[in-house]
Tab-separated table of C-alpha atoms and ligand atoms in Angstrom:
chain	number	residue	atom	x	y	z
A	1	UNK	CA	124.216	116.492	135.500
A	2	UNK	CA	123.257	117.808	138.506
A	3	UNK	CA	121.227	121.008	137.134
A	4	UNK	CA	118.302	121.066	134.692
A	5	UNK	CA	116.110	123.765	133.039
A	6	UNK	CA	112.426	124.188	134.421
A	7	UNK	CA	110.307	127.063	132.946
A	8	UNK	CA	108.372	128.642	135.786
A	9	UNK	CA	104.886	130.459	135.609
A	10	UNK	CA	105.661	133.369	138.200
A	11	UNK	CA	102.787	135.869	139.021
A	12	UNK	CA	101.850	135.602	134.913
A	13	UNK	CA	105.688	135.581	133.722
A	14	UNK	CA	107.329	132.805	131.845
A	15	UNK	CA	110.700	132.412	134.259
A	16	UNK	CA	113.758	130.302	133.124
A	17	UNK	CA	114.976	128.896	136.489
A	18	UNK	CA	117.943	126.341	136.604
A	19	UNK	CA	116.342	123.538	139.491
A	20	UNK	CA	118.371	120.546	140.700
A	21	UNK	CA	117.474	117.266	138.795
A	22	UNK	CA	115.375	115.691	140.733
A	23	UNK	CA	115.911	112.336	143.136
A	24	UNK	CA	113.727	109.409	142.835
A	25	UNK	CA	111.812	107.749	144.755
A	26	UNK	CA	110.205	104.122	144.780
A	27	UNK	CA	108.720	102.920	141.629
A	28	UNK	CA	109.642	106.653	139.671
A	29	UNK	CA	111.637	107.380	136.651
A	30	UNK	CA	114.263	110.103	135.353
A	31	UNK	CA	113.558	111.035	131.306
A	32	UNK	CA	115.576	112.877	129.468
A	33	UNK	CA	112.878	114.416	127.528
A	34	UNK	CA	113.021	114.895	123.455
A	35	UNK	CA	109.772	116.444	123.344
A	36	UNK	CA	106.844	118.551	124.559
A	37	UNK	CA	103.535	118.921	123.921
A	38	UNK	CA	101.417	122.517	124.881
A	39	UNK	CA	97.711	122.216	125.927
A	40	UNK	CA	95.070	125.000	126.666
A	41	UNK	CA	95.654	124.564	130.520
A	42	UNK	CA	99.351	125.743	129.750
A	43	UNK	CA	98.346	129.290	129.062
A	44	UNK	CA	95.280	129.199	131.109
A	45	UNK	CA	97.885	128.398	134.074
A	46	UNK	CA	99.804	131.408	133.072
A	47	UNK	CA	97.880	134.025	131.991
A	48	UNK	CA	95.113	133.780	134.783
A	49	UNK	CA	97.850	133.474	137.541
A	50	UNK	CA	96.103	129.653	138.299
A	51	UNK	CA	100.142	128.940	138.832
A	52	UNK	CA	101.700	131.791	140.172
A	53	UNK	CA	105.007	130.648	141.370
A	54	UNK	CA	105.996	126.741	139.672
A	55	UNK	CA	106.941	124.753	136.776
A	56	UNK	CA	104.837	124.306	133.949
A	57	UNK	CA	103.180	121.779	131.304
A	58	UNK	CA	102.285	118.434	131.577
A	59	UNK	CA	102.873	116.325	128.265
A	60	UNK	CA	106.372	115.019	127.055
A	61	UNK	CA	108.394	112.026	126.062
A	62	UNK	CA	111.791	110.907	125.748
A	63	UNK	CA	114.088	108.060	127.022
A	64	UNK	CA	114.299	106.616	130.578
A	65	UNK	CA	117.924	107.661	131.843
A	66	UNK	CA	117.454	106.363	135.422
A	67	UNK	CA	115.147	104.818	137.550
A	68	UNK	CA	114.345	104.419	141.232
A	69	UNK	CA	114.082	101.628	143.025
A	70	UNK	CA	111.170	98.905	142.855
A	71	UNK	CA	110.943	99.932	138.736
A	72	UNK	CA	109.700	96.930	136.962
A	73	UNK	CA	107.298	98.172	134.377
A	74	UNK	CA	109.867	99.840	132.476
A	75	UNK	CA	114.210	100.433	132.148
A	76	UNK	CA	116.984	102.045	131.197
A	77	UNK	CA	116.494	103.054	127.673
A	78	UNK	CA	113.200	102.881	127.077
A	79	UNK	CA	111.225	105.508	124.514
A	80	UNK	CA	107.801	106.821	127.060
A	81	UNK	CA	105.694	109.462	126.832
A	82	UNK	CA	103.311	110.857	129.262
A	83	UNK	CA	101.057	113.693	131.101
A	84	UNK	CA	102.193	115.320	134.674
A	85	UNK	CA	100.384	118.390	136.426
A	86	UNK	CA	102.355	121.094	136.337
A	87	UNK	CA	101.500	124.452	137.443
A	88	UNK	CA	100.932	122.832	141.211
A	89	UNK	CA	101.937	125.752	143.243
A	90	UNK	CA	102.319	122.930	146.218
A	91	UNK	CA	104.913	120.792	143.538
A	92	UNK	CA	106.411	123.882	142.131
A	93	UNK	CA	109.313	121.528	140.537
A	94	UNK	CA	107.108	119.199	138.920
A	95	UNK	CA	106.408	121.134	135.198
A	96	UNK	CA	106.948	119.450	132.075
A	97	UNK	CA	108.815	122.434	130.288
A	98	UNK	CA	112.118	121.190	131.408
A	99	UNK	CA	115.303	119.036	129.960
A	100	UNK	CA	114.472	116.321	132.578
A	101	UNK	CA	110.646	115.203	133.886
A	102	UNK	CA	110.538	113.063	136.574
A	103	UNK	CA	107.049	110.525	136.776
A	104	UNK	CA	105.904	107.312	138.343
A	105	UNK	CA	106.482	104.449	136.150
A	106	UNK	CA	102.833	103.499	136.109
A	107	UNK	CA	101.772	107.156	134.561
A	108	UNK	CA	103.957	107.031	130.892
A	109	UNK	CA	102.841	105.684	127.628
A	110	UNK	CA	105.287	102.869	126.305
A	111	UNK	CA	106.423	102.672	122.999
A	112	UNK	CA	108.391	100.064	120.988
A	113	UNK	CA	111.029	103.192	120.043
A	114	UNK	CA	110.721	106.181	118.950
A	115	UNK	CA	112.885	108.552	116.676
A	116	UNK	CA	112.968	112.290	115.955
A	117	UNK	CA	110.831	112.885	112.631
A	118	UNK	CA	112.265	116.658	112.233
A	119	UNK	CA	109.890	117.851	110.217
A	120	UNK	CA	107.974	120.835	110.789
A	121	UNK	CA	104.379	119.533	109.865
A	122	UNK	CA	104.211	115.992	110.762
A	123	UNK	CA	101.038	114.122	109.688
A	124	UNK	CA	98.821	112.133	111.582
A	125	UNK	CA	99.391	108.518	111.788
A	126	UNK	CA	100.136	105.884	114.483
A	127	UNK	CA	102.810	107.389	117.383
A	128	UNK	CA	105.798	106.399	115.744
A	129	UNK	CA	108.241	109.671	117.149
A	130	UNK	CA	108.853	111.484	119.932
A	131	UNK	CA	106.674	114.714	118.751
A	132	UNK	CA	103.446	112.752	118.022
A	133	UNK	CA	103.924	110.335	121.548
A	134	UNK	CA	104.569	113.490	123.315
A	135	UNK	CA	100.966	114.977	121.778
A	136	UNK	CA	99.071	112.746	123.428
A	137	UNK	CA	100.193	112.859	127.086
A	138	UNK	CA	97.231	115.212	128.351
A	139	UNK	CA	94.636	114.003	125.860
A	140	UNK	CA	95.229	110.175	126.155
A	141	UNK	CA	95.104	110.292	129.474
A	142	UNK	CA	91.826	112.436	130.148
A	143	UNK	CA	90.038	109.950	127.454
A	144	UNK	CA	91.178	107.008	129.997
A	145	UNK	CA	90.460	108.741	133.149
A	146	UNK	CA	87.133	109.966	131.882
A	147	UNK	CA	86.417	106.519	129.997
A	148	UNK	CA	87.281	104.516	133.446
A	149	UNK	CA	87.348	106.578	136.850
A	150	UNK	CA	84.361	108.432	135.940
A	151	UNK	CA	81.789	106.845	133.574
A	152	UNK	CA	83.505	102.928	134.298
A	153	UNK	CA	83.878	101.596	131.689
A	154	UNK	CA	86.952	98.578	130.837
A	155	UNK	CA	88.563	100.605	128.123
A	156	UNK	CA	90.504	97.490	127.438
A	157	UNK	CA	87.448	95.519	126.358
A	158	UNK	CA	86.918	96.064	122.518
A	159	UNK	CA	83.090	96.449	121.704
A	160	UNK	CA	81.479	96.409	125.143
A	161	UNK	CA	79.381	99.048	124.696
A	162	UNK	CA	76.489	99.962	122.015
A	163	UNK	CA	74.420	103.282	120.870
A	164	UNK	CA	76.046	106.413	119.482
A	165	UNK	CA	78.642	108.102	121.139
A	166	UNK	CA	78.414	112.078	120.176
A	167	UNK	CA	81.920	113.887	120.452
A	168	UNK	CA	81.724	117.418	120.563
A	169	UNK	CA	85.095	118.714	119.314
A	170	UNK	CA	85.832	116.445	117.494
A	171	UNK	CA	89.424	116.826	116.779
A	172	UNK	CA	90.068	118.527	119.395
A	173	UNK	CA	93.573	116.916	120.894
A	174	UNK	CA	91.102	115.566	123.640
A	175	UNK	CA	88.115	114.598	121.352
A	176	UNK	CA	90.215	112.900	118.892
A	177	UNK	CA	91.568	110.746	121.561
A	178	UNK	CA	87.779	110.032	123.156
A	179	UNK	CA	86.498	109.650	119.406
A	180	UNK	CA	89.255	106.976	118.395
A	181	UNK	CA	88.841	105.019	121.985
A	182	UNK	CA	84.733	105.516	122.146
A	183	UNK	CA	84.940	103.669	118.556
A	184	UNK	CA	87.486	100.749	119.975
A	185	UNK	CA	84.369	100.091	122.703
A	186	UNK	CA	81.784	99.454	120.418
A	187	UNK	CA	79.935	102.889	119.883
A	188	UNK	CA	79.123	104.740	116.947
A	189	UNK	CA	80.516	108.172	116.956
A	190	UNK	CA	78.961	110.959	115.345
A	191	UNK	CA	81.918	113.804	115.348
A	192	UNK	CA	80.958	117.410	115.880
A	193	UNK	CA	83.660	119.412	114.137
A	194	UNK	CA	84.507	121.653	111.033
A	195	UNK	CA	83.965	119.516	107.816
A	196	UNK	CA	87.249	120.465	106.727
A	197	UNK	CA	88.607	117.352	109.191
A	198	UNK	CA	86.304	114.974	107.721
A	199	UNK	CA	89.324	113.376	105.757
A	200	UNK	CA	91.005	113.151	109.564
A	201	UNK	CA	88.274	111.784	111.418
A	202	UNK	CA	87.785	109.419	108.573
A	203	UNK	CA	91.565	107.906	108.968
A	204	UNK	CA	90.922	106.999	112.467
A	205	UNK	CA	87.470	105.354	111.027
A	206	UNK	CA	85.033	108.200	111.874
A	207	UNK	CA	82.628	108.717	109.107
A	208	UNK	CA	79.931	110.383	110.482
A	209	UNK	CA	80.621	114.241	110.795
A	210	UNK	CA	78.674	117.174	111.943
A	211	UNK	CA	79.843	120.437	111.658
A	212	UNK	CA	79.393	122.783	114.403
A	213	UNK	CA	78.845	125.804	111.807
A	214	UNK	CA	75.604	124.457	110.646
A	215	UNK	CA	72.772	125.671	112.914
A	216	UNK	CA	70.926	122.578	112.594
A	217	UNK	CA	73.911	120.126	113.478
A	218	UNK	CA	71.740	118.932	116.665
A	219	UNK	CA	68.973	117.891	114.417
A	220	UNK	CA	71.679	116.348	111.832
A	221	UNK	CA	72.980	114.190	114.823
A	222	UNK	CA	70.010	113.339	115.575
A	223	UNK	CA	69.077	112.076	112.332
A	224	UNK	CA	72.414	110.219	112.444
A	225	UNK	CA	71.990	108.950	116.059
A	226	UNK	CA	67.876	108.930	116.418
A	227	UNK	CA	66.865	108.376	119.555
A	228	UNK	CA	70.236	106.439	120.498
A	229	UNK	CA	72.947	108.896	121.701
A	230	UNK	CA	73.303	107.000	125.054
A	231	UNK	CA	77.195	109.155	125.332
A	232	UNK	CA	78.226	112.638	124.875
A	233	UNK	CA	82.100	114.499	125.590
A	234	UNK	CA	81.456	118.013	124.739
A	235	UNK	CA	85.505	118.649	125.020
A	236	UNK	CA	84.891	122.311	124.544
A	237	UNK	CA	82.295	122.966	127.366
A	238	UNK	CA	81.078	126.448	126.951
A	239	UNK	CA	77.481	126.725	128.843
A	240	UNK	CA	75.974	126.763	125.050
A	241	UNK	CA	77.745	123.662	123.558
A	242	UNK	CA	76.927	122.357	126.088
A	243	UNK	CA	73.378	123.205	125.965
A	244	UNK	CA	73.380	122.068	122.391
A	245	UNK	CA	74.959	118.879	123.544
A	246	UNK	CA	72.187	118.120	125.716
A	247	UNK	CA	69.795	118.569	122.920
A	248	UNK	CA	71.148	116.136	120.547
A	249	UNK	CA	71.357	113.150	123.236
A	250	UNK	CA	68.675	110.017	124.054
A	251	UNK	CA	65.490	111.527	125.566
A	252	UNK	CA	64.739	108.216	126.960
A	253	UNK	CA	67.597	106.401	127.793
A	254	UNK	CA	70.106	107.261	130.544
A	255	UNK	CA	72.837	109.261	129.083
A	256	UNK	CA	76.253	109.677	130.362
A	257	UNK	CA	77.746	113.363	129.535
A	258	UNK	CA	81.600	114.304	130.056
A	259	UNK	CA	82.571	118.204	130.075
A	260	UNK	CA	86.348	119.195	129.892
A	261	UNK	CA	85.793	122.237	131.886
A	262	UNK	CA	84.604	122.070	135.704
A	263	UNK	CA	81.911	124.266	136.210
A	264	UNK	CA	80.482	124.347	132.797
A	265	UNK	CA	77.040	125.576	133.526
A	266	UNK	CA	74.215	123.039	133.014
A	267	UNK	CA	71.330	123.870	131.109
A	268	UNK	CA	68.269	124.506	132.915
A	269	UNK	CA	65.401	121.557	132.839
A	270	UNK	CA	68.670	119.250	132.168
A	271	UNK	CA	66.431	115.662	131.030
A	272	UNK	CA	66.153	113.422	134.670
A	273	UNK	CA	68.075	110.995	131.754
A	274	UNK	CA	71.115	112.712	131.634
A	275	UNK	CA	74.049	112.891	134.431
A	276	UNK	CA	76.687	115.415	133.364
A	277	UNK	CA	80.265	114.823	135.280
A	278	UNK	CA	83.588	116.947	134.618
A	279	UNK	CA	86.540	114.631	134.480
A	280	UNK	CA	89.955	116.472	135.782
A	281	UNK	CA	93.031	114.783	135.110
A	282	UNK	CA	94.985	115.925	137.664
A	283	UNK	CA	92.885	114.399	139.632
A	284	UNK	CA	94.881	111.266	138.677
A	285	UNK	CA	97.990	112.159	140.182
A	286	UNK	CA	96.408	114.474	142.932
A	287	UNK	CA	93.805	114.611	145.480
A	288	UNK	CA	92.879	118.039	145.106
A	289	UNK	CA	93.229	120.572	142.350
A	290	UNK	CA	93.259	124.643	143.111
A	291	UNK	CA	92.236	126.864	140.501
A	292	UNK	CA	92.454	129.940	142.110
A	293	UNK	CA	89.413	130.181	144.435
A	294	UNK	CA	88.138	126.679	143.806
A	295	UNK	CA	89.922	123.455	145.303
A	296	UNK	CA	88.387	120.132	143.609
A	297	UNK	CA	88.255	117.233	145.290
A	298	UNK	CA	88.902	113.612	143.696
A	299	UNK	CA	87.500	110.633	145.531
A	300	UNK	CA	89.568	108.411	146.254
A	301	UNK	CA	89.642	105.588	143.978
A	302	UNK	CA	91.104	108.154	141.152
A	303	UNK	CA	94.937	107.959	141.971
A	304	UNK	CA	94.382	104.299	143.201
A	305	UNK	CA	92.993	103.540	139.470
A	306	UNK	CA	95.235	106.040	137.345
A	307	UNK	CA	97.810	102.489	137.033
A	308	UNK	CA	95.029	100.529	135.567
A	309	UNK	CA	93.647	103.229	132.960
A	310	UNK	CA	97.277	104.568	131.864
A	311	UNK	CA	98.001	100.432	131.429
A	312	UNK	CA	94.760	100.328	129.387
A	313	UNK	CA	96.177	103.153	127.342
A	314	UNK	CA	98.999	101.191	126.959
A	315	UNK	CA	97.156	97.832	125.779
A	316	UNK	CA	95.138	100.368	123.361
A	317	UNK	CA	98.792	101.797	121.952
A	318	UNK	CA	100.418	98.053	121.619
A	319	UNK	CA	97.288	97.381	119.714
A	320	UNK	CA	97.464	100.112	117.427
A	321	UNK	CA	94.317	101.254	118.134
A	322	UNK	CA	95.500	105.216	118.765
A	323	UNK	CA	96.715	107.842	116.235
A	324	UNK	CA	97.737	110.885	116.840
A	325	UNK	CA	96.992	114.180	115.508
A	326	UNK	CA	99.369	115.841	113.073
A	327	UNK	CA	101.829	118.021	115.058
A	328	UNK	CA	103.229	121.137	114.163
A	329	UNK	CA	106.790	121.924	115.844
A	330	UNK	CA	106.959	125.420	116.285
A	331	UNK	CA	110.645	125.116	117.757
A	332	UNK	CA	113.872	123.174	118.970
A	333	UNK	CA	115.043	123.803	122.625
A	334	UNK	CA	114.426	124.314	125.868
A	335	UNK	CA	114.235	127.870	124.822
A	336	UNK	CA	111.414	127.719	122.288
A	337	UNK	CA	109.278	126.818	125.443
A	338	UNK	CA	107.485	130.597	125.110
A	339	UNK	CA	107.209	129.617	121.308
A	340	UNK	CA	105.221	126.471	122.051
A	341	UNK	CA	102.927	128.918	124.662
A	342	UNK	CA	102.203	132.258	122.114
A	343	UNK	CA	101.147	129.297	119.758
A	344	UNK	CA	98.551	127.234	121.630
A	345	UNK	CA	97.328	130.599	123.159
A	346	UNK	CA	96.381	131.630	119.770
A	347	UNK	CA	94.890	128.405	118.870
A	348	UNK	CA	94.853	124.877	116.811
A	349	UNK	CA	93.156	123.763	114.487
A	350	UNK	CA	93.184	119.691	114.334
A	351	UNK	CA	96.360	119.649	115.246
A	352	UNK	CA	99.049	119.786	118.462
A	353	UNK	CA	101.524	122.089	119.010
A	354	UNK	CA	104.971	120.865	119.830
A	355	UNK	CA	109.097	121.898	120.140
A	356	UNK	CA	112.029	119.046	120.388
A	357	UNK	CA	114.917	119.398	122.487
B	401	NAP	N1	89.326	118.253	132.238
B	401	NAP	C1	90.529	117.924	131.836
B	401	NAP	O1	91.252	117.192	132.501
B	401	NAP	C2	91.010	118.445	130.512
B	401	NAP	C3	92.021	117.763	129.819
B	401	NAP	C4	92.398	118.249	128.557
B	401	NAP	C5	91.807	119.413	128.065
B	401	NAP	N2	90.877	120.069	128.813
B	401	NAP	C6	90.223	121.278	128.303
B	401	NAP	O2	89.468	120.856	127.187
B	401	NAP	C7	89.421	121.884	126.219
B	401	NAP	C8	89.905	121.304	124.904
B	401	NAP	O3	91.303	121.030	125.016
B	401	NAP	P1	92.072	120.437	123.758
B	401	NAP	O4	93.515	120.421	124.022
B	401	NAP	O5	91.408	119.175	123.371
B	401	NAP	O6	91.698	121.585	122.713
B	401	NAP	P2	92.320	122.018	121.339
B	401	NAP	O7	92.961	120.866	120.672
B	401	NAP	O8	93.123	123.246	121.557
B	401	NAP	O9	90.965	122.426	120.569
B	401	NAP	C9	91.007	122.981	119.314
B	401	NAP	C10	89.775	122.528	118.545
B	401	NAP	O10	88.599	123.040	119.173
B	401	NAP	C11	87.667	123.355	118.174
B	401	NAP	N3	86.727	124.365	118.669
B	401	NAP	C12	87.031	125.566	119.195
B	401	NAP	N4	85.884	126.222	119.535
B	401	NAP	C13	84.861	125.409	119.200
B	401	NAP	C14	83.454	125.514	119.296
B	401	NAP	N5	82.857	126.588	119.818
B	401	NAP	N6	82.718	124.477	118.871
B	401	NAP	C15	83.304	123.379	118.360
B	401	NAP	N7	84.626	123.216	118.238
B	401	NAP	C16	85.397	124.222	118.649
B	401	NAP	C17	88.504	123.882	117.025
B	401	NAP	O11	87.734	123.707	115.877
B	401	NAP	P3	88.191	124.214	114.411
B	401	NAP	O12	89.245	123.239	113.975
B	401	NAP	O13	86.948	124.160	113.627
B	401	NAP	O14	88.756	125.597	114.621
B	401	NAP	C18	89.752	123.004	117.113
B	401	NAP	O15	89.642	121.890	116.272
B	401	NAP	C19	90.280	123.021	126.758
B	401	NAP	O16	89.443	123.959	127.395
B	401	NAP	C20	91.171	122.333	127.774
B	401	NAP	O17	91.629	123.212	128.763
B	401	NAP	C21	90.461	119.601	130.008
């Protein structure tokens, strides 16, 4: 085993290179991965040249086949999942669309065990297989980044906040993971999403629905929420969700608003109430992120916390607290990688797109 398959985003192509398997150092792991997940930023990567010469995707799972030296969190055997950045033109051998990902032990989800389900549709329950752990590498771990590096909060600590949390996108891979974990604080969350995923939203406990459709869904939130929408992830961030967003929060009480896209454009006379921030999650594993013309900067204490939030993902997982979306597995293979790509490019519905290997 001295080879592996890495699938390479090269000036807009989807490249099959053969790479060596990588080395490890202190404290990092070798998994033979069983499955992949495909996110938005997979595609966006491609198709607007952000990566133009490295190794794409960032969510899998599978079994630990090796580990470096210093491991202690995790061995030999052991079913993970987990998020890394690919499409880093600087760690072009780093993607997750490959037979073997190599990660830090303190950045993977831990699971009891996991087995193949094989079916095509797989419903959404608690992450009992490799295709739903491997769904919720990106999202999981944006909900705890966001959750503790940016707005600080102990996402460990069941019901310490109050007030209504508003999720925009609400099953959305990453607004059903910040709906589920907002609830496990303490708020109440008011989903904004197509009614048709009320019966979804209502298996992770989320009863009160909003549909986007409706033109009056700010005013229906508001009648849900009154005056109390204190929080606010609008995890589609277009400059008028956004706008929307802003309308349906507190007018009085400081509000906390996450974005999933950097340079979302605020709306103009933004309330002096509300502070807006744009969570990256490669900011977790690096200090800077180019997209294209734009380098973002973390501060500092982002990769020093990323331990502590993926281990409060993992105290929220042991509890049970987390379900994941259903997945559909669109093929098996290291080859159905440009399967997995057409299909989030086209777009989900309340659902994650996956292939086994
Ligand atoms: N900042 C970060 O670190 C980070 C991390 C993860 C994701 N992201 C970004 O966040 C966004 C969401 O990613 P994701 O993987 O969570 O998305 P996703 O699962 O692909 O989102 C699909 C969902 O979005 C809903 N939707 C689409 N347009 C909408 C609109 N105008 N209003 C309300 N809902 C709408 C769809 O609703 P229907 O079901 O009704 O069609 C569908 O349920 C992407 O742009 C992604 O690149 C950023």
């Amino acid at each position: 085993m001295s080879t592996r398959t890495l699938w390479y985003a090269v000036n807009k192509e989807l490249v099959k290179k053969q790479v060596p398997v990588p080395t490890l150092d202190a404290g990092e792991v070798l998994v033979k991965v069983k499955a992949i997940a495909f996110n938005p930023t997979d595609y966006k990567h491609l198709d607007f040249g952000i990566a133009q010469n490295s190794g794409l995707g960032c969510d899998f799972s599978g079994d630990i086949a090796e580990v470096g030296s210093g491991v202690s969190l995790v061995k030999v055997g052991d079913s993970v999942s987990g998020m890394i950045s690919g499409g880093n033109d600087e760690r072009p051998e780093r993607g997750s669309f490959t037979d073997f990902v190599k990660v830090h032990e303190t950045q993977v989800f831990k699971f009891n065990s996991l087995k193949i389900d094989g079916s095509k549709e797989i419903p959404a329950g608690a992450p009992t297989t490799y295709e739903q752990a491997a769904s919720l590498g990106a999202c999981l771990a944006t909900t705890a980044f966001a959750y503790e590096s940016y707005n600080r909060w102990d996402t460990s600590k069941k019901n310490s906040q109050s007030g209504y949390a508003l999720i925009y996108g609400g099953v959305s891979s990453l607004g059903f993971m910040a709906g589920q974990v907002a609830k496990y604080l303490g708020f109440n969350v008011i989903a904004v999403a197509s009614s048709k995923h009320k019966d979804l939203l209502k298996l992770v406990g989320i009863t009160h629905v909003v549909d986007y459709h409706d033109e009056d869904w700010v005013e229906q939130a508001r009648k849900i929420g009154g005056d109390d929408i204190v929080y606010a992830y609008d995890t589609i961030s277009f400059a008028d969700t956004l706008s929307l967003v802003c309308k349906a929060v507190s007018t009085t009480k400081p509000v906390k608003i996450n974005v999933s896209l950097p340079g979302t454009p605020e709306p103009e006379n933004l309330g002096k109430n509300i502070t807006i921030d744009a969570p990256l999650t490669y900011l977790m594993s690096d200090p800077y992120k180019i997209f294209g013309p734009r380098r973002i900067e973390g501060e500092p204490h982002f990769m020093k916390d990323a331990p502590t939030n993926i281990a409060h993902a993992n105290k929220l997982l042991a509890e049970g607290v987390i379900t994941a979306l259903p997945v559909t597995v669109v093929g098996e293979g290291i080859d159905a990688i440009p399967a997995g790509i057409n299909a989030i490019r086209k777009g989900v519905s309340g659902e994650k797109v996956v292939i086994t290997l």
